[in-house]
């Protein structure tokens, strides 16, 4: 099991420098924290894109990310409240946030089509990374059925985002 | 004479509208987990399509140049079908979500 997870995460690491901690299965409070953090990161990236981009497709995509990730995060907050679970900070959430801050700083220096391309390319890589983690680690590790359901809905949604981002990326070339 | 023709025409128009609305049905399509129902929906001209969104995120039912209906999370959206044929629509927010409605003539 450990080897399989390690291999999955090694593959993810090739795409972006961030790795989800593969040392042990996360607990439900940790999973809730990771999922919420991953959503916040994409919301922040979308807000930056809305500030900087003039490209109609990029702006529409960023609006979609903002709307969907806010909706899922609201649902996640309602669920943890209902389940009386306190999301627990952990090394995976921390490394995700650190990498996202670095990426946002890089994006903030770019302008025009350079920004658009870098933002959308990062959205493709980021969703791929998060989807990989949902499939191989977060969903299999979740104990609570409702949390698992929400993660599965999230996976379906984010797979759609990944395809959408790839489509937008193709139009920017 | 003119008055009576107009009166007859009006009566016929009201009759046909009433006839059509009496026969028209509501076709419900449930959106769940980013899918427009299961498979193709069947309707007839004059029917109302009502999408019911069970997802936590908003969707649209969109056919470029024809309609663009916003279906909020937990809410509904409505379309009156006015001509026969196949409608292949998608969600503008999630373009990989597609749906089909077969509309028969009455």
Short mmCIF file of C-alpha atoms in Angstrom, two decimals, chain A residues 14-122:
data_model
loop_
_atom_site.label_atom_id
_atom_site.label_comp_id
_atom_site.label_asym_id
_atom_site.label_seq_id
_atom_site.Cartn_x
_atom_site.Cartn_y
_atom_site.Cartn_z
CA UNK A 14 7.06 15.18 -11.60
CA UNK A 15 4.28 17.57 -12.61
CA UNK A 16 4.72 20.16 -9.89
CA UNK A 17 7.14 20.54 -7.01
CA UNK A 18 4.50 19.99 -4.34
CA UNK A 19 3.84 16.57 -2.93
CA UNK A 20 0.97 15.40 -0.80
CA UNK A 21 2.42 13.72 2.27
CA UNK A 22 2.56 10.03 1.55
CA UNK A 23 3.90 8.96 4.89
CA UNK A 24 0.57 7.86 6.37
CA UNK A 25 -3.13 7.85 5.58
CA UNK A 26 -4.61 11.19 6.60
CA UNK A 27 -7.44 11.30 9.12
CA UNK A 28 -10.86 12.80 8.29
CA UNK A 29 -10.07 16.13 10.06
CA UNK A 30 -6.82 16.32 8.05
CA UNK A 31 -8.58 15.41 4.79
CA UNK A 32 -11.17 18.14 5.41
CA UNK A 33 -8.34 20.63 5.97
CA UNK A 34 -6.44 19.55 2.83
CA UNK A 35 -9.57 19.69 0.64
CA UNK A 36 -10.57 23.12 1.97
CA UNK A 37 -7.01 24.46 1.57
CA UNK A 38 -6.83 23.15 -2.00
CA UNK A 39 -10.08 25.01 -2.75
CA UNK A 40 -8.88 28.27 -1.18
CA UNK A 41 -5.68 28.11 -3.25
CA UNK A 42 -7.64 27.92 -6.48
CA UNK A 43 -9.98 30.70 -5.36
CA UNK A 44 -6.97 32.96 -4.70
CA UNK A 45 -5.48 32.11 -8.09
CA UNK A 46 -8.82 32.89 -9.77
CA UNK A 47 -9.04 36.27 -8.01
CA UNK A 48 -5.55 37.12 -9.28
CA UNK A 49 -6.58 36.12 -12.82
CA UNK A 50 -9.69 38.29 -12.60
CA UNK A 51 -7.52 41.25 -11.58
CA UNK A 52 -4.89 40.75 -14.26
CA UNK A 53 -6.36 39.08 -17.31
CA UNK A 54 -8.12 40.77 -20.21
CA UNK A 55 -8.62 37.52 -22.12
CA UNK A 56 -12.34 36.67 -22.32
CA UNK A 57 -11.84 32.91 -22.06
CA UNK A 58 -9.38 33.18 -19.18
CA UNK A 59 -11.72 35.52 -17.30
CA UNK A 60 -14.68 33.17 -17.86
CA UNK A 61 -12.59 30.21 -16.67
CA UNK A 62 -11.44 32.11 -13.57
CA UNK A 63 -15.07 33.02 -12.79
CA UNK A 64 -15.99 29.32 -13.09
CA UNK A 65 -13.19 28.36 -10.68
CA UNK A 66 -14.25 31.03 -8.20
CA UNK A 67 -17.91 30.01 -8.31
CA UNK A 68 -17.33 26.24 -8.08
CA UNK A 69 -14.59 26.17 -5.46
CA UNK A 70 -16.50 28.62 -3.25
CA UNK A 71 -19.61 26.42 -3.55
CA UNK A 72 -17.70 23.23 -2.67
CA UNK A 73 -15.88 24.91 0.22
CA UNK A 74 -19.16 26.25 1.62
CA UNK A 75 -20.52 22.72 1.45
CA UNK A 76 -17.37 21.39 3.14
CA UNK A 77 -17.74 23.93 5.95
CA UNK A 78 -21.40 22.98 6.44
CA UNK A 79 -20.44 19.32 6.54
CA UNK A 80 -17.65 19.64 9.12
CA UNK A 81 -20.00 21.71 11.27
CA UNK A 82 -22.69 19.05 11.00
CA UNK A 83 -20.22 16.25 11.74
CA UNK A 84 -18.64 18.29 14.55
CA UNK A 85 -15.25 17.73 12.97
CA UNK A 86 -12.54 20.34 13.51
CA UNK A 87 -10.33 20.50 10.38
CA UNK A 88 -6.76 19.79 11.41
CA UNK A 89 -3.77 21.56 9.88
CA UNK A 90 -1.08 19.20 8.62
CA UNK A 91 2.12 19.07 6.58
CA UNK A 92 0.27 18.45 3.29
CA UNK A 93 -1.90 21.56 3.73
CA UNK A 94 1.20 23.54 4.67
CA UNK A 95 3.25 22.43 1.67
CA UNK A 96 0.30 23.12 -0.65
CA UNK A 97 -0.08 26.65 0.76
CA UNK A 98 3.67 27.33 0.57
CA UNK A 99 3.87 26.22 -3.07
CA UNK A 100 0.75 28.21 -3.95
CA UNK A 101 2.18 31.39 -2.40
CA UNK A 102 5.34 30.91 -4.46
CA UNK A 103 3.30 30.34 -7.64
CA UNK A 104 1.10 33.38 -6.98
CA UNK A 105 4.21 35.57 -6.53
CA UNK A 106 5.54 34.30 -9.85
CA UNK A 107 2.21 34.92 -11.59
CA UNK A 108 1.98 38.42 -10.10
CA UNK A 109 5.12 39.45 -12.00
CA UNK A 110 3.69 38.41 -15.38
CA UNK A 111 1.49 40.45 -17.71
CA UNK A 112 -0.82 40.00 -20.70
CA UNK A 113 -0.57 36.76 -22.64
CA UNK A 114 2.42 35.61 -20.53
CA UNK A 115 0.23 35.77 -17.44
CA UNK A 116 -2.72 34.07 -19.18
CA UNK A 117 -0.60 31.16 -20.35
CA UNK A 118 1.19 30.70 -17.03
CA UNK A 119 -2.09 30.87 -15.06
CA UNK A 120 -3.91 28.37 -17.26
CA UNK A 121 -0.92 26.00 -17.48
CA UNK A 122 -0.70 26.06 -13.71
#
